[in-house]
Amino acid sequence: MSAFAVYRLPYGTFATMVQQTDGEPAELSSCAELNGKHGFVMAPFEVTDSHPILLLRPDEVERIDLWNVECGMRNENNLVADSSLQSNLLPHSTLHAPREYSIDFANFHAQLELGTFRKIVLSRCAEEELDEPVSPMELFYRACDLYPRMFISLVSTEKGGCWLTATPEILLEGKGTDWRTIALAGTVRLEGEQLSGEGETVNWSTKNIQEQRYVATYIAECLEQFTSNFSEEGPSSVRAANLVHLRSDFTFTLPSNDHLGDLLQALYPTPAVCGLPKREAFHFITHNEHTPRLYYSGFQGWLGGDETHLYVSLRCMKVEDRCCYLYAGGGLLKDSTLEQEWQETEAKLETMRRCIAIRKM
């Protein structure tokens, strides 16, 4: 099939299919090259020759009414899994971090203790083997069904592969002169009666509050380079699947849309997926994490035209015939502990694992 992307906005009742019918998506080496462009964008965490920024030309755009798709209409408040499907997955929910992750944590945390970074994000990849292949479009419909609050996408290109994403984090969204972005950080897992609410009863630790404040301050500093008219609201608790995060909302105006690529270049990657100082943390991550992030913790979505919807690629997995590669990460501060951070990544991986293990109604 030709290169395509299908996505659904949060709380949407329809999805949008974007296809490039001939040739391969444009390959860009920096966000600045997105100035004046439009189409579906898929950007990696680190831009390389093998993993460039991809821009799909919208040769064909189709609306898919999700109410006509036979899904079970499950949601975050009623998550179910079939034991027969669960048994097809490799064991994953271990109580203690394995050696590879432990080594990375010790390496990253040592730099925090030395004062090299105020914050740095450590990620990992989990491999899930399946007895039988699962249709990527079926996985997309399951994700739409499970996670109404999130941006859901499925992107397939020859260069980048096939990726499913369910993310709560807006990178840049708007139209005309009116725009917004968010600072999303801090994570608490909802359990028991909390799953019936929106996370309003969560008590936030100093570590989570500090982590989110780092991200918000960074975004404010970036926006000051492009506009003097912006405001911040929050932070407040916001639910994403079985997790809740702290979020601040930034609204701002831009005199022109001609330089959205430059704004993306400044914003991305945010401390929510990288660290502070940004340049030094990015260099350390790309040289020291065991598993390259590829398109995880990059960004994706529709750019240009009447409006823009770009999201950070969190809670995602690369889909192959009999295997899915799931990615998750967490922000480390000086007082972070190994087991705490490992369990946070386990909780985040559940978002994609449920798409694999869900019972077809």
CSV table of C-alpha atoms in Angstrom, one decimal:
chain,number,residue,atom,x,y,z
A,1,MET,CA,0.0,0.0,0.0
A,2,SER,CA,1.1,3.6,-0.6
A,3,ALA,CA,2.4,5.7,2.3
A,4,PHE,CA,-0.5,6.6,4.6
A,5,ALA,CA,-1.5,8.1,7.9
A,6,VAL,CA,-4.8,7.8,9.6
A,7,TYR,CA,-5.6,9.8,12.8
A,8,ARG,CA,-8.3,10.7,15.2
A,9,LEU,CA,-8.4,13.9,17.3
A,10,PRO,CA,-9.3,13.6,21.0
A,11,TYR,CA,-13.0,13.0,21.5
A,12,GLY,CA,-13.5,12.7,17.7
A,13,THR,CA,-16.2,10.6,16.2
A,14,PHE,CA,-14.3,10.3,12.9
A,15,ALA,CA,-10.8,9.6,11.7
A,16,THR,CA,-8.9,11.2,8.7
A,17,MET,CA,-7.0,9.0,6.3
A,18,VAL,CA,-4.2,10.8,4.4
A,19,GLN,CA,-2.6,8.9,1.5
A,20,GLN,CA,0.4,9.7,-0.8
A,21,THR,CA,-0.5,7.7,-3.8
A,22,ASP,CA,2.9,7.7,-5.6
A,23,GLY,CA,6.5,8.2,-4.6
A,24,GLU,CA,7.9,8.3,-1.1
A,25,PRO,CA,7.2,11.0,1.5
A,26,ALA,CA,9.6,14.0,1.5
A,27,GLU,CA,12.6,13.5,3.8
A,28,LEU,CA,13.6,16.6,5.8
A,29,SER,CA,16.7,17.1,7.9
A,30,SER,CA,15.3,19.8,10.3
A,31,CYS,CA,12.0,21.2,11.6
A,32,ALA,CA,12.8,24.6,10.0
A,33,GLU,CA,12.3,22.9,6.5
A,34,LEU,CA,8.6,22.6,7.5
A,35,ASN,CA,8.1,26.4,7.1
A,36,GLY,CA,5.3,26.9,4.5
A,37,LYS,CA,4.7,23.2,4.1
A,38,HIS,CA,1.5,21.2,4.6
A,39,GLY,CA,0.7,17.5,4.9
A,40,PHE,CA,1.1,14.8,7.6
A,41,VAL,CA,4.4,15.0,9.5
A,42,MET,CA,6.2,12.2,11.3
A,43,ALA,CA,9.4,13.3,13.0
A,44,PRO,CA,11.8,11.2,15.0
A,45,PHE,CA,13.4,12.0,18.3
A,46,GLU,CA,16.8,12.3,16.6
A,47,VAL,CA,16.9,13.2,12.9
A,48,THR,CA,19.3,10.9,11.0
A,49,ASP,CA,19.7,9.8,7.4
A,50,SER,CA,18.0,6.5,8.3
A,51,HIS,CA,15.2,8.2,10.3
A,52,PRO,CA,14.5,11.7,8.8
A,53,ILE,CA,11.5,13.9,9.3
A,54,LEU,CA,8.8,12.5,6.9
A,55,LEU,CA,6.2,14.7,5.2
A,56,LEU,CA,3.3,12.8,3.5
A,57,ARG,CA,1.8,14.7,0.6
A,58,PRO,CA,-2.0,14.6,0.9
A,59,ASP,CA,-2.9,13.2,-2.5
A,60,GLU,CA,-6.1,11.6,-1.1
A,61,VAL,CA,-7.8,12.6,2.1
A,62,GLU,CA,-10.8,10.5,3.3
A,63,ARG,CA,-13.0,10.8,6.4
A,64,ILE,CA,-13.8,7.5,8.2
A,65,ASP,CA,-16.9,7.5,10.4
A,66,LEU,CA,-15.8,5.6,13.5
A,67,TRP,CA,-19.4,4.9,14.6
A,68,ASN,CA,-19.8,2.7,11.6
A,69,VAL,CA,-16.7,0.6,12.6
A,70,GLU,CA,-17.6,-2.5,14.6
A,71,CYS,CA,-15.6,-1.8,17.8
A,72,GLY,CA,-16.6,-2.8,21.3
A,73,MET,CA,-17.0,0.8,22.4
A,74,ARG,CA,-14.8,0.2,25.4
A,75,ASN,CA,-13.0,3.1,27.1
A,76,GLU,CA,-10.6,3.9,29.8
A,77,ASN,CA,-13.2,3.3,32.5
A,78,ASN,CA,-14.0,-0.2,31.2
A,79,LEU,CA,-10.7,-1.8,30.1
A,80,VAL,CA,-10.9,-5.6,29.5
A,81,ALA,CA,-8.5,-8.1,28.2
A,82,ASP,CA,-8.9,-11.7,27.0
A,83,SER,CA,-6.7,-14.2,28.8
A,84,SER,CA,-6.2,-16.2,25.6
A,85,LEU,CA,-4.7,-13.2,23.9
A,86,GLN,CA,-2.7,-12.2,27.0
A,87,SER,CA,-1.1,-15.7,26.9
A,88,ASN,CA,0.3,-15.0,23.4
A,89,LEU,CA,2.4,-12.2,24.8
A,90,LEU,CA,5.8,-12.5,26.2
A,91,PRO,CA,6.0,-12.1,30.0
A,92,HIS,CA,6.4,-8.4,30.7
A,93,SER,CA,5.2,-7.1,34.1
A,94,THR,CA,8.2,-7.8,36.2
A,95,LEU,CA,8.5,-6.4,39.7
A,96,HIS,CA,12.1,-5.4,39.3
A,97,ALA,CA,14.0,-3.6,36.6
A,98,PRO,CA,16.2,-5.9,34.4
A,99,ARG,CA,20.0,-5.4,34.1
A,100,GLU,CA,19.9,-3.3,30.9
A,101,TYR,CA,17.5,-0.7,32.3
A,102,SER,CA,19.3,-0.7,35.7
A,103,ILE,CA,22.6,0.1,33.9
A,104,ASP,CA,21.0,3.0,32.0
A,105,PHE,CA,19.3,4.3,35.1
A,106,ALA,CA,22.6,4.3,37.1
A,107,ASN,CA,24.4,6.1,34.2
A,108,PHE,CA,21.7,8.7,33.9
A,109,HIS,CA,21.1,9.2,37.6
A,110,ALA,CA,24.9,9.7,38.2
A,111,GLN,CA,24.8,12.8,35.9
A,112,LEU,CA,21.9,14.2,38.0
A,113,GLU,CA,23.8,13.7,41.2
A,114,LEU,CA,26.9,15.4,39.6
A,115,GLY,CA,24.7,18.4,38.7
A,116,THR,CA,25.2,17.9,34.9
A,117,PHE,CA,21.4,18.0,34.3
A,118,ARG,CA,18.4,19.3,36.3
A,119,LYS,CA,16.2,16.6,34.6
A,120,ILE,CA,16.8,13.9,32.0
A,121,VAL,CA,14.4,11.4,30.4
A,122,LEU,CA,15.3,7.7,30.2
A,123,SER,CA,13.3,5.5,27.9
A,124,ARG,CA,13.1,1.8,27.1
A,125,CYS,CA,11.6,-0.6,24.5
A,126,ALA,CA,9.6,-3.8,25.2
A,127,GLU,CA,9.2,-6.5,22.6
A,128,GLU,CA,5.9,-8.3,22.4
A,129,GLU,CA,5.6,-11.4,20.1
A,130,LEU,CA,2.3,-12.6,18.8
A,131,ASP,CA,1.3,-16.1,17.7
A,132,GLU,CA,-0.7,-14.5,14.8
A,133,PRO,CA,-0.3,-11.1,13.0
A,134,VAL,CA,-2.8,-8.4,13.9
A,135,SER,CA,-4.0,-6.0,11.3
A,136,PRO,CA,-2.6,-2.5,12.0
A,137,MET,CA,-6.0,-0.9,11.1
A,138,GLU,CA,-7.6,-3.2,13.7
A,139,LEU,CA,-5.1,-2.0,16.3
A,140,PHE,CA,-5.9,1.6,15.3
A,141,TYR,CA,-9.7,1.0,15.8
A,142,ARG,CA,-9.0,-0.7,19.1
A,143,ALA,CA,-6.9,2.3,20.3
A,144,CYS,CA,-9.7,4.8,19.2
A,145,ASP,CA,-12.2,2.6,21.1
A,146,LEU,CA,-10.1,2.4,24.3
A,147,TYR,CA,-8.8,6.0,24.5
A,148,PRO,CA,-11.3,8.7,23.6
A,149,ARG,CA,-9.2,11.4,25.3
A,150,MET,CA,-6.1,10.8,23.2
A,151,PHE,CA,-4.8,11.6,19.8
A,152,ILE,CA,-4.7,8.3,17.9
A,153,SER,CA,-2.7,7.7,14.8
A,154,LEU,CA,-1.4,4.9,12.6
A,155,VAL,CA,1.4,5.9,10.1
A,156,SER,CA,2.9,3.5,7.6
A,157,THR,CA,5.8,4.4,5.3
A,158,GLU,CA,8.6,2.4,3.7
A,159,LYS,CA,11.3,4.4,5.3
A,160,GLY,CA,9.8,4.7,8.8
A,161,GLY,CA,7.8,1.5,9.1
A,162,CYS,CA,4.4,1.2,10.7
A,163,TRP,CA,3.7,3.0,14.0
A,164,LEU,CA,0.6,3.2,16.2
A,165,THR,CA,0.4,6.0,18.7
A,166,ALA,CA,-2.1,7.1,21.5
A,167,THR,CA,-0.8,10.3,23.0
A,168,PRO,CA,-2.2,13.0,25.3
A,169,GLU,CA,0.5,15.6,24.6
A,170,ILE,CA,-0.1,18.5,22.2
A,171,LEU,CA,3.0,20.0,20.7
A,172,LEU,CA,1.4,22.7,18.5
A,173,GLU,CA,-2.2,23.2,17.6
A,174,GLY,CA,-4.2,26.1,16.1
A,175,LYS,CA,-5.2,28.0,13.0
A,176,GLY,CA,-5.0,31.6,11.8
A,177,THR,CA,-3.4,33.7,14.5
A,178,ASP,CA,-4.7,31.6,17.5
A,179,TRP,CA,-2.4,28.8,18.8
A,180,ARG,CA,-1.8,26.6,21.8
A,181,THR,CA,0.7,24.1,23.3
A,182,ILE,CA,0.9,22.4,26.6
A,183,ALA,CA,3.5,21.5,29.3
A,184,LEU,CA,2.7,17.9,30.3
A,185,ALA,CA,4.8,16.0,32.9
A,186,GLY,CA,4.5,14.1,36.1
A,187,THR,CA,2.8,10.7,36.2
A,188,VAL,CA,0.6,8.9,38.7
A,189,ARG,CA,-1.1,5.6,38.0
A,190,LEU,CA,-4.8,5.5,38.8
A,191,GLU,CA,-6.1,2.5,40.7
A,192,GLY,CA,-9.4,1.2,42.2
A,193,GLU,CA,-12.1,3.9,42.6
A,194,GLN,CA,-9.8,6.5,41.1
A,195,LEU,CA,-10.4,4.9,37.7
A,196,SER,CA,-14.0,6.3,37.7
A,197,GLY,CA,-12.8,9.9,37.9
A,198,GLU,CA,-10.4,12.2,36.1
A,199,GLY,CA,-7.5,12.1,38.6
A,200,GLU,CA,-8.9,14.9,40.8
A,201,THR,CA,-8.0,13.1,44.0
A,202,VAL,CA,-4.3,12.5,43.2
A,203,ASN,CA,-1.8,14.0,45.6
A,204,TRP,CA,1.2,15.2,43.6
A,205,SER,CA,4.7,14.7,45.0
A,206,THR,CA,7.3,17.4,45.0
A,207,LYS,CA,9.2,15.5,42.3
A,208,ASN,CA,6.3,15.5,39.9
A,209,ILE,CA,5.5,19.1,40.5
A,210,GLN,CA,9.1,20.2,40.0
A,211,GLU,CA,9.3,18.1,36.8
A,212,GLN,CA,6.3,19.7,35.3
A,213,ARG,CA,7.4,23.2,36.2
A,214,TYR,CA,10.7,22.6,34.4
A,215,VAL,CA,8.7,21.9,31.2
A,216,ALA,CA,6.4,24.8,31.6
A,217,THR,CA,9.2,27.3,32.2
A,218,TYR,CA,11.0,26.0,29.1
A,219,ILE,CA,8.0,26.4,26.9
A,220,ALA,CA,7.4,30.0,28.1
A,221,GLU,CA,11.0,30.8,27.3
A,222,CYS,CA,10.5,29.4,23.8
A,223,LEU,CA,7.3,31.3,23.1
A,224,GLU,CA,8.9,34.6,24.1
A,225,GLN,CA,11.1,34.3,21.0
A,226,PHE,CA,8.1,34.3,18.7
A,227,THR,CA,5.3,36.3,20.4
A,228,SER,CA,4.7,38.7,23.3
A,229,ASN,CA,1.1,37.7,23.5
A,230,PHE,CA,0.8,34.4,25.4
A,231,SER,CA,-0.8,33.2,28.6
A,232,GLU,CA,-0.5,30.1,30.8
A,233,GLU,CA,-3.2,28.3,32.8
A,234,GLY,CA,-2.6,25.5,35.3
A,235,PRO,CA,-1.1,23.2,36.2
A,236,SER,CA,-4.1,20.9,36.6
A,237,SER,CA,-4.5,17.1,36.6
A,238,VAL,CA,-5.5,15.5,33.3
A,239,ARG,CA,-6.2,11.8,32.7
A,240,ALA,CA,-4.6,9.7,29.9
A,241,ALA,CA,-5.8,6.1,29.9
A,242,ASN,CA,-5.0,4.7,33.4
A,243,LEU,CA,-2.5,7.5,34.2
A,244,VAL,CA,-2.9,11.1,35.2
A,245,HIS,CA,-0.4,13.9,34.4
A,246,LEU,CA,0.1,17.5,35.4
A,247,ARG,CA,-0.7,19.9,32.5
A,248,SER,CA,-0.3,23.6,31.9
A,249,ASP,CA,-2.0,25.1,28.9
A,250,PHE,CA,-0.4,27.9,26.8
A,251,THR,CA,-2.4,30.0,24.4
A,252,PHE,CA,-0.7,32.5,22.2
A,253,THR,CA,-1.0,34.5,18.9
A,254,LEU,CA,1.3,34.5,16.0
A,255,PRO,CA,1.5,37.3,13.4
A,256,SER,CA,2.1,34.8,10.6
A,257,ASN,CA,2.0,31.1,10.0
A,258,ASP,CA,5.0,31.2,7.6
A,259,HIS,CA,7.5,30.2,10.3
A,260,LEU,CA,5.8,27.3,12.1
A,261,GLY,CA,8.8,25.1,11.4
A,262,ASP,CA,11.1,27.6,13.2
A,263,LEU,CA,8.8,27.5,16.2
A,264,LEU,CA,8.8,23.7,16.2
A,265,GLN,CA,12.6,23.7,16.0
A,266,ALA,CA,12.7,25.8,19.2
A,267,LEU,CA,10.0,23.8,21.1
A,268,TYR,CA,11.2,20.4,20.2
A,269,PRO,CA,12.3,18.2,21.9
A,270,THR,CA,10.7,19.6,25.1
A,271,PRO,CA,12.1,18.7,28.5
A,272,ALA,CA,9.1,16.3,28.8
A,273,VAL,CA,10.9,13.9,26.5
A,274,CYS,CA,14.5,15.1,26.7
A,275,GLY,CA,15.8,17.1,29.7
A,276,LEU,CA,17.5,20.3,30.9
A,277,PRO,CA,19.8,21.8,29.7
A,278,LYS,CA,18.2,20.6,26.5
A,279,ARG,CA,21.2,20.4,24.1
A,280,GLU,CA,23.4,18.6,26.6
A,281,ALA,CA,20.6,16.2,27.7
A,282,PHE,CA,19.8,15.4,24.1
A,283,HIS,CA,23.4,14.5,23.3
A,284,PHE,CA,23.7,12.3,26.4
A,285,ILE,CA,20.5,10.4,25.6
A,286,THR,CA,21.4,9.7,22.0
A,287,HIS,CA,24.8,8.4,23.0
A,288,ASN,CA,23.9,6.4,26.1
A,289,GLU,CA,20.4,4.9,25.9
A,290,HIS,CA,20.6,1.1,25.1
A,291,THR,CA,17.8,1.3,22.5
A,292,PRO,CA,17.5,4.1,19.9
A,293,ARG,CA,14.1,5.8,20.2
A,294,LEU,CA,13.6,6.1,16.4
A,295,TYR,CA,10.1,7.7,16.0
A,296,TYR,CA,9.2,7.4,19.6
A,297,SER,CA,9.1,10.7,21.4
A,298,GLY,CA,9.3,12.6,18.1
A,299,PHE,CA,6.1,14.3,17.0
A,300,GLN,CA,3.5,13.8,14.3
A,301,GLY,CA,0.2,15.1,12.9
A,302,TRP,CA,-1.4,17.4,10.4
A,303,LEU,CA,0.5,20.6,9.5
A,304,GLY,CA,-0.7,23.6,7.6
A,305,GLY,CA,-3.8,24.3,5.5
A,306,ASP,CA,-6.8,25.4,7.5
A,307,GLU,CA,-5.4,24.2,10.8
A,308,THR,CA,-2.6,22.3,12.5
A,309,HIS,CA,-2.7,19.4,15.0
A,310,LEU,CA,0.8,18.2,16.0
A,311,TYR,CA,1.3,15.8,19.0
A,312,VAL,CA,4.3,14.4,20.7
A,313,SER,CA,4.7,10.7,19.9
A,314,LEU,CA,4.2,9.1,23.3
A,315,ARG,CA,2.5,5.7,24.1
A,316,CYS,CA,3.5,4.3,20.8
A,317,MET,CA,4.7,1.1,19.2
A,318,LYS,CA,6.3,-0.1,16.0
A,319,VAL,CA,4.1,-2.8,14.4
A,320,GLU,CA,5.5,-5.7,12.4
A,321,ASP,CA,3.9,-9.0,11.3
A,322,ARG,CA,4.4,-11.0,14.4
A,323,CYS,CA,6.0,-8.5,16.8
A,324,CYS,CA,5.3,-5.1,18.3
A,325,TYR,CA,8.0,-2.9,19.8
A,326,LEU,CA,6.5,-0.8,22.6
A,327,TYR,CA,8.2,2.4,23.9
A,328,ALA,CA,7.9,4.3,27.1
A,329,GLY,CA,10.0,6.7,29.2
A,330,GLY,CA,10.1,8.8,32.3
A,331,GLY,CA,11.7,12.0,33.6
A,332,LEU,CA,14.5,11.5,36.1
A,333,LEU,CA,15.3,14.0,38.8
A,334,LYS,CA,18.0,13.8,41.5
A,335,ASP,CA,15.6,12.1,44.0
A,336,SER,CA,14.3,9.5,41.5
A,337,THR,CA,14.6,5.8,42.4
A,338,LEU,CA,15.2,2.8,40.1
A,339,GLU,CA,12.1,0.8,41.0
A,340,GLN,CA,9.9,3.9,41.0
A,341,GLU,CA,10.9,4.8,37.5
A,342,TRP,CA,10.7,1.2,36.2
A,343,GLN,CA,7.2,0.9,37.5
A,344,GLU,CA,6.3,4.2,35.8
A,345,THR,CA,7.4,2.8,32.4
A,346,GLU,CA,5.5,-0.4,33.1
A,347,ALA,CA,2.3,1.7,33.7
A,348,LYS,CA,2.9,3.6,30.5
A,349,LEU,CA,3.5,0.5,28.4
A,350,GLU,CA,0.0,-0.8,29.4
A,351,THR,CA,-1.5,1.7,27.0
A,352,MET,CA,-0.2,-0.1,24.0
A,353,ARG,CA,-0.4,-3.6,25.6
A,354,ARG,CA,-4.1,-3.2,26.0
A,355,CYS,CA,-4.5,-2.6,22.2
A,356,ILE,CA,-2.8,-5.9,21.6
A,357,ALA,CA,-4.5,-8.0,24.3
A,358,ILE,CA,-8.0,-6.5,24.2
A,359,ARG,CA,-10.9,-9.0,23.6
A,360,LYS,CA,-12.8,-8.5,20.3
A,361,MET,CA,-16.5,-8.0,21.1
